[in-house]
Coordinates of C-alpha atoms in Angstrom, one line a residue:
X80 CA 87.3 35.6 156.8
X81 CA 84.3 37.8 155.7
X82 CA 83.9 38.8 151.8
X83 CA 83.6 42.4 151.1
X84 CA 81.8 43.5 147.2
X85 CA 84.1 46.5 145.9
X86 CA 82.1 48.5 144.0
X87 CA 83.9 50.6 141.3
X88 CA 84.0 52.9 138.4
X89 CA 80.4 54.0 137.7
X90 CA 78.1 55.8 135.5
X91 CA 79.8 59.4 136.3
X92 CA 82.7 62.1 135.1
X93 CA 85.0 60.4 137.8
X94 CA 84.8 57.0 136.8
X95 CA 88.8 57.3 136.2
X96 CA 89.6 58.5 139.5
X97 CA 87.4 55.8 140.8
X98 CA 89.3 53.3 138.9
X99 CA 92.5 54.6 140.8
X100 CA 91.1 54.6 144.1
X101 CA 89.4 51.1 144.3
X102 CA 93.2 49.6 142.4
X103 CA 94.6 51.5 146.1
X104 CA 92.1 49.9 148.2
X105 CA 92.5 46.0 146.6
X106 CA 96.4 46.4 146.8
X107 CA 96.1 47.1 150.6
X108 CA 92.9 45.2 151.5
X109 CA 94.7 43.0 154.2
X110 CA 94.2 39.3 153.2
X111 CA 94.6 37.9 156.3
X112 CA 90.7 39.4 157.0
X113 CA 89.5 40.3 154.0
X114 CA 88.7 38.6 150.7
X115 CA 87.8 41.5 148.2
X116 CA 84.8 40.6 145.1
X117 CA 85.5 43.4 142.7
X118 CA 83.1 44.3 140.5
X119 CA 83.3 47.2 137.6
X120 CA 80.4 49.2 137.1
X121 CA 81.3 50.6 132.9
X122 CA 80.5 54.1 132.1
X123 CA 77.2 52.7 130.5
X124 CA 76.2 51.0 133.7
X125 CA 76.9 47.5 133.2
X126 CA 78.1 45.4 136.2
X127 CA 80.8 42.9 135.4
X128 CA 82.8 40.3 137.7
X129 CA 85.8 38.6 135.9
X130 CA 84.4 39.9 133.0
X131 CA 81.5 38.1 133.1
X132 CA 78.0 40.3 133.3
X133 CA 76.6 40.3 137.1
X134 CA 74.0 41.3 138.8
X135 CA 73.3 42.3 142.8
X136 CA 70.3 39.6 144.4
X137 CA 68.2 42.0 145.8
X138 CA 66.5 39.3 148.4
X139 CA 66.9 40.8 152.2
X140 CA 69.1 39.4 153.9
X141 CA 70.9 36.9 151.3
X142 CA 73.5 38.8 150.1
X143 CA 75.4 37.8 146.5
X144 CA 76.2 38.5 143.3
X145 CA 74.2 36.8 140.7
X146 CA 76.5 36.1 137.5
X147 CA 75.3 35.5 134.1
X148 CA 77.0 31.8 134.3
X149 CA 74.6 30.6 137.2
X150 CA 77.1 30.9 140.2
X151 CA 76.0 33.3 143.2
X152 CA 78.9 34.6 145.0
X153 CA 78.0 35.1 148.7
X154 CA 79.4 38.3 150.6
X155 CA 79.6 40.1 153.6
X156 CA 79.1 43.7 153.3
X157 CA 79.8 46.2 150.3
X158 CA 82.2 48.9 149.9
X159 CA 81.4 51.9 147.7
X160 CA 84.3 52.9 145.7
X161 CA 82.8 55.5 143.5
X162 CA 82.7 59.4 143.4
X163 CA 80.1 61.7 141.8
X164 CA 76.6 60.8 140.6
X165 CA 75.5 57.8 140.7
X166 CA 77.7 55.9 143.3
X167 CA 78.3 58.4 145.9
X168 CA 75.1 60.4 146.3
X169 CA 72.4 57.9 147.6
X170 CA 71.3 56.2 144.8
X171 CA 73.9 53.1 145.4
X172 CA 73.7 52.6 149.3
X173 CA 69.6 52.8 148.5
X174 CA 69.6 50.2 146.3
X175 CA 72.4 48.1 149.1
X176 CA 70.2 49.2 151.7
X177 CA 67.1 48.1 150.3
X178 CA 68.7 44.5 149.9
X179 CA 69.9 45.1 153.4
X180 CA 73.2 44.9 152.5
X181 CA 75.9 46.2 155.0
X182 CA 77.4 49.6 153.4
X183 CA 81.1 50.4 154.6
X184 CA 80.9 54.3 154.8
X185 CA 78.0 56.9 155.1
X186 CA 73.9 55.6 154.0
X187 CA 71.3 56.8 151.5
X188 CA 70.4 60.2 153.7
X189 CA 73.6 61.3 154.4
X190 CA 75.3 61.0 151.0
X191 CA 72.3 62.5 148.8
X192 CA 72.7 65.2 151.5
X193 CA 76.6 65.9 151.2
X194 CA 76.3 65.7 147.4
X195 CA 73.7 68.6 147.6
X196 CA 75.6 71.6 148.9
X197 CA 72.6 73.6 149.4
X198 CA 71.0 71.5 151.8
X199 CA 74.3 71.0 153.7
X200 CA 75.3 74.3 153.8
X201 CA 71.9 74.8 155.4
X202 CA 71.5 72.2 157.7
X203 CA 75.6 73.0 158.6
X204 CA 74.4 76.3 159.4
X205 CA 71.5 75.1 162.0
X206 CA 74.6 73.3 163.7
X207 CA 76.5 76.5 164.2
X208 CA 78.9 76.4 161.4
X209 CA 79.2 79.1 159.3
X210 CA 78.6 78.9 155.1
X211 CA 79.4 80.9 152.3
X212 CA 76.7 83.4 151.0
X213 CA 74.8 81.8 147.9
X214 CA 71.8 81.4 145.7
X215 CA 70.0 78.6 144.0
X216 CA 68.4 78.7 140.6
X217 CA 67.1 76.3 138.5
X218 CA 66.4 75.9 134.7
X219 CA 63.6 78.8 134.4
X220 CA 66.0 81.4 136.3
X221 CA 65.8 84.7 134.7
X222 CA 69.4 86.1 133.4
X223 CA 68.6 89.5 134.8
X224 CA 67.9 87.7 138.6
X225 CA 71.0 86.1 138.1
X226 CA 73.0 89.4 137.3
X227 CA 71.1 91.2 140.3
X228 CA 72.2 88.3 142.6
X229 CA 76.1 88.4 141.4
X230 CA 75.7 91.6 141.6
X231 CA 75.0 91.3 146.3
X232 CA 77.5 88.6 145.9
X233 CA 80.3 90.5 144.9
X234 CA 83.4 89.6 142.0
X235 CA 84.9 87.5 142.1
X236 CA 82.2 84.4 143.0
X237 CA 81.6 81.1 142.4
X238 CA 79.2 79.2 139.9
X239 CA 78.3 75.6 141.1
X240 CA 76.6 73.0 140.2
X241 CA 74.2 71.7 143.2
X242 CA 74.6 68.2 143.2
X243 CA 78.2 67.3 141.7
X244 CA 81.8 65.8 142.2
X245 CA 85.8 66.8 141.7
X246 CA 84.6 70.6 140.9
X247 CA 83.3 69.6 137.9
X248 CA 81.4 72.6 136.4
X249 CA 82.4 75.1 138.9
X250 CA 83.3 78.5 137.7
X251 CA 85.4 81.2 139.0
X252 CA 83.9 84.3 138.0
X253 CA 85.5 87.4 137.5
X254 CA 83.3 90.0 135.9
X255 CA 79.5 89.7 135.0
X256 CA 80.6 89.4 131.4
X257 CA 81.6 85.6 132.5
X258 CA 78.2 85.0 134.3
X259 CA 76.1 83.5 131.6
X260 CA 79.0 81.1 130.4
X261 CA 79.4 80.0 133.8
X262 CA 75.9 79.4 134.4
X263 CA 75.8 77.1 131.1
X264 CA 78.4 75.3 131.9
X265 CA 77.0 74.5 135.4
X266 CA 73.5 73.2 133.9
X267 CA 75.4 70.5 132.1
X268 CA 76.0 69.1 135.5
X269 CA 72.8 69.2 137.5
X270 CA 69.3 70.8 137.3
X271 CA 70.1 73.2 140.3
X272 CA 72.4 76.1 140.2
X273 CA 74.6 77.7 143.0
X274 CA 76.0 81.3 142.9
X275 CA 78.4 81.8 145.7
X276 CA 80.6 84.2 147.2
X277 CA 84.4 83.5 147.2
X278 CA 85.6 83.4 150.4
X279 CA 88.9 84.7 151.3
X280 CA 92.0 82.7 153.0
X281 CA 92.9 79.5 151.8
X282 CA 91.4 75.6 151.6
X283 CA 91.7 73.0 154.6
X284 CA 90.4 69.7 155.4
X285 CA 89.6 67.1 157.8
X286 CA 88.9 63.4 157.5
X287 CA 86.7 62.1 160.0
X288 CA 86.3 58.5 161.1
X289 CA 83.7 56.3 163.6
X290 CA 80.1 56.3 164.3
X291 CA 78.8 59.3 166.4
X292 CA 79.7 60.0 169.0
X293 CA 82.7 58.1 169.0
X294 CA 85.1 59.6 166.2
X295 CA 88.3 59.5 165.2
X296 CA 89.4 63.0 163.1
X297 CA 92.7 62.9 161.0
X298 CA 95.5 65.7 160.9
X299 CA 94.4 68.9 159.4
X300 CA 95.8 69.7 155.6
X301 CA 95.7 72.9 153.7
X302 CA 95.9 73.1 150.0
X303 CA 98.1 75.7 148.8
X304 CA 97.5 77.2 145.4
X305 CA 99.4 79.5 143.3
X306 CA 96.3 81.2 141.2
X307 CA 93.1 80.4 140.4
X308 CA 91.4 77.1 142.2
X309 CA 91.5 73.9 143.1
X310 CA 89.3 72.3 140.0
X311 CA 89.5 69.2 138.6
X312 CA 93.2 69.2 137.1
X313 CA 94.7 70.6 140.3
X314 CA 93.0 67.6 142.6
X315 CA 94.8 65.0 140.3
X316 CA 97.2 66.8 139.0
X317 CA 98.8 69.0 141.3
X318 CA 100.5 71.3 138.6
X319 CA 100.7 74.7 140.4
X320 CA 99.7 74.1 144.0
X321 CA 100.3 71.8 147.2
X322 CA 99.1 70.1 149.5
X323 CA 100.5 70.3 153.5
X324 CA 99.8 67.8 155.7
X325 CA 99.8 68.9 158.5
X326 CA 98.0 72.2 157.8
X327 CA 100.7 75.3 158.4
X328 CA 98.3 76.7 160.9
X329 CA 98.7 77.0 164.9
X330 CA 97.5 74.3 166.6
X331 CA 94.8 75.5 168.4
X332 CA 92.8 76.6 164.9
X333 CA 93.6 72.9 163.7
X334 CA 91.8 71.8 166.9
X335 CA 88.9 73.9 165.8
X336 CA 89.0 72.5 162.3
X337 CA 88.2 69.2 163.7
X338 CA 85.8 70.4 165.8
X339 CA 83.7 72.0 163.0
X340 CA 84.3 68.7 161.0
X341 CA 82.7 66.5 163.7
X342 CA 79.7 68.6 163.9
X343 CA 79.2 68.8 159.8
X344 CA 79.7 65.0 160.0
X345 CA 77.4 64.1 162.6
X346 CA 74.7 67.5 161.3
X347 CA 74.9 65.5 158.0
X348 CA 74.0 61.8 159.3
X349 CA 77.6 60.4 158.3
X350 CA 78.7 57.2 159.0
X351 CA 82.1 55.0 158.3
X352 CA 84.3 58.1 157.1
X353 CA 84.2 61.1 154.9
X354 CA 86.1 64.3 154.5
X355 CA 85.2 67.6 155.6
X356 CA 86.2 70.8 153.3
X357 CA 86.9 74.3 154.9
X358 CA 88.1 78.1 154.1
X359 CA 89.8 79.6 156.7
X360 CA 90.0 83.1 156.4
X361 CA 92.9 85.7 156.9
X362 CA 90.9 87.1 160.3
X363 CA 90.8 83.2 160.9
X364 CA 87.3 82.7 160.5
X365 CA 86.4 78.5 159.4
X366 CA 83.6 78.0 156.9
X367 CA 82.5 75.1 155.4
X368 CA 82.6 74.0 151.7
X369 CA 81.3 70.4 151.5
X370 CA 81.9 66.9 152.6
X371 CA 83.5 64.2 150.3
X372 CA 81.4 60.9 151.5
X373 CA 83.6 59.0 149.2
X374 CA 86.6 60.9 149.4
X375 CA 90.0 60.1 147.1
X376 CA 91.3 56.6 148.0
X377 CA 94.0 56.3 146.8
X378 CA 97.5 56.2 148.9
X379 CA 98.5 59.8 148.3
X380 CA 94.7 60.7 148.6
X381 CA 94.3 63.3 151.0
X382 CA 91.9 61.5 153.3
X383 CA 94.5 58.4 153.5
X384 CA 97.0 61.0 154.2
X385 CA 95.6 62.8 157.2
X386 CA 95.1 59.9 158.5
X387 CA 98.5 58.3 158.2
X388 CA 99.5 61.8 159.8
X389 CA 98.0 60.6 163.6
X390 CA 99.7 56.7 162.8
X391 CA 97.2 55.1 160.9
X392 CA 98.3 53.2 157.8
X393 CA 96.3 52.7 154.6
X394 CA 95.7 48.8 155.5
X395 CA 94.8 49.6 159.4
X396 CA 92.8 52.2 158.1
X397 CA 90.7 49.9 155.7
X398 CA 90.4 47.8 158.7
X399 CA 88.6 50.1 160.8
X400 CA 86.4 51.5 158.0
X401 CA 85.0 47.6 157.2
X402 CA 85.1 46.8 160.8
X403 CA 82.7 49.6 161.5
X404 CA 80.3 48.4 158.3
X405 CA 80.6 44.4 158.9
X406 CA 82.0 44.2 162.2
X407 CA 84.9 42.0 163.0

């Protein structure tokens, strides 16, 4: 039986959800395979075990955790359960990576690049995908610049934050009046801004599972909303839209979903499993919005979901995705 380090909560706005998803993934762990080490990263940063403070030994190749009482707990391989900053953009599977630790899901390069949505729009581009119009700007951008560039865009469009998780910061503006706001709001998340158009249609999505070449892509959803978009409150709350899984679509743009997902995935380096965000237009046209690296785990999540949609539970799942980072 091989010991896999769950790693959750973290020093980012979705510590709670990560608390949610990591409870999922210890409650279907099989135990037959697995034995789980949780350990809680606080808000602050601090790294607990049973409530005792612990620490990762960052010696290649003799992975444990170090806790303040003198014990080392040997392990396996470690399993990222964090979203946001700080546990899914890099800086985590570095540090893993550095100790040569296996990572169950995608590596340094792959999730600094998914958390940046300028780079992977552009490198999602080179693969033939098609993006959303946009704009970066950073601290020093110049208000009239900003006004001139919303202006090409078009109202409504989108204020982002470059490098952040679960829409925080993200804007939906309707009228320049709104821009500056918006803009504000966005720098509290990250030192990079992105103004981009709105596209038109609706949201869809695609989990995607293996090692290229050989992966395994889940049913297609679509989120339906009644007004406004899918922000923070909507993903976890689910007030006034819905999600279908599968997507109401015909089954040959599904198929084409999935084939833009694969090439984001493998454009972006990705490894293990993530989730790959589209529009699809009313002329039928797919563009991509991100990729979740550390998607929503928890068993209504919609990565879980699509998944269970092509007859793969929430335990076999987990199987696969620490198979594929430890082996059998």
């Amino acid at each position: 039986m091989k010991t896999i380090l769950i790693l959750y909560g973290g020093c980012s706005s979705e510590y709670g959800v990560s608390l949610q998803s990591a409870q999922a993934v210890l409650e279907h762990l099989n135990p037959q395979r697995w034995q789980a080490l949780p350990v809680h990263i606080t808000r602050t940063g601090q790294w607990t075990y049973e409530g005792l403070p612990c620490a990762l030994r960052l010696d290649r190749g003799r992975a444990a955790l170090l806790l303040a009482d003198g014990r080392e707990l040997p392990f396996d391989g470690a399993f990222p359960v964090l979203h946001g900053k700080n546990g899914e953009d890099g800086t985590l599977q570095g540090l893993l990576e550095m100790a040569g630790v296996p990572v169950i899901g995608c590596g340094t390069l792959s999730s600094a690049l998914c958390m940046d949505k300028d780079r992977a729009h552009k490198l999602a581009a080179l693969a033939g995908v098609r993006v959303p119009r946009g704009k970066v700007f950073t601290g020093d951008g110049a208000p009239a610049e900003l006004e001139t560039c919303a202006r090409e865009l078009g109202f409504p469009l989108f204020v982002k934050p470059v490098r952040s998780g679960s829409s925080f910061g993200i804007s939906r503006v309707t009228r320049a009046v709104e821009l500056a706001e918006a803009v504000s709001a966005a720098f509290d998340h990250d030192r990079e801004v992105l103004l981009e158009e709105a596209v038109p249609g609706f949201e869809v999505g695609c989990a995607v599972l293996g090692d290229p070449p050989a992966l395994t892509v889940g049913a297609v959803d679509e989120i339906e909303l009644s007004g406004g978009f899918f922000d923070f409150d909507e993903k976890y709350s689910l007030k006034t839209s819905a999600i279908h899984c599968p997507a109401r679509i015909p089954p040959e743009k599904a198929r084409e979903i999935q084939e833009a997902a694969k090439t984001v995935y493998t454009a972006l380096d990705c490894r293990g499993f993530a989730r790959a965000d589209f529009f699809l237009t009313p002329a039928g046209e797919v563009v991509f919005n991100e990729v979740n690296t550390i998607p929503g785990f928890t068993a209504h999540s919609r990565y879980p979901s699509m998944m269970k949609a092509i007859g793969l539970d929430f335990t076999a799942l987990l199987d696969r995705l620490i198979e594929l980072g430890v082996g059998e």
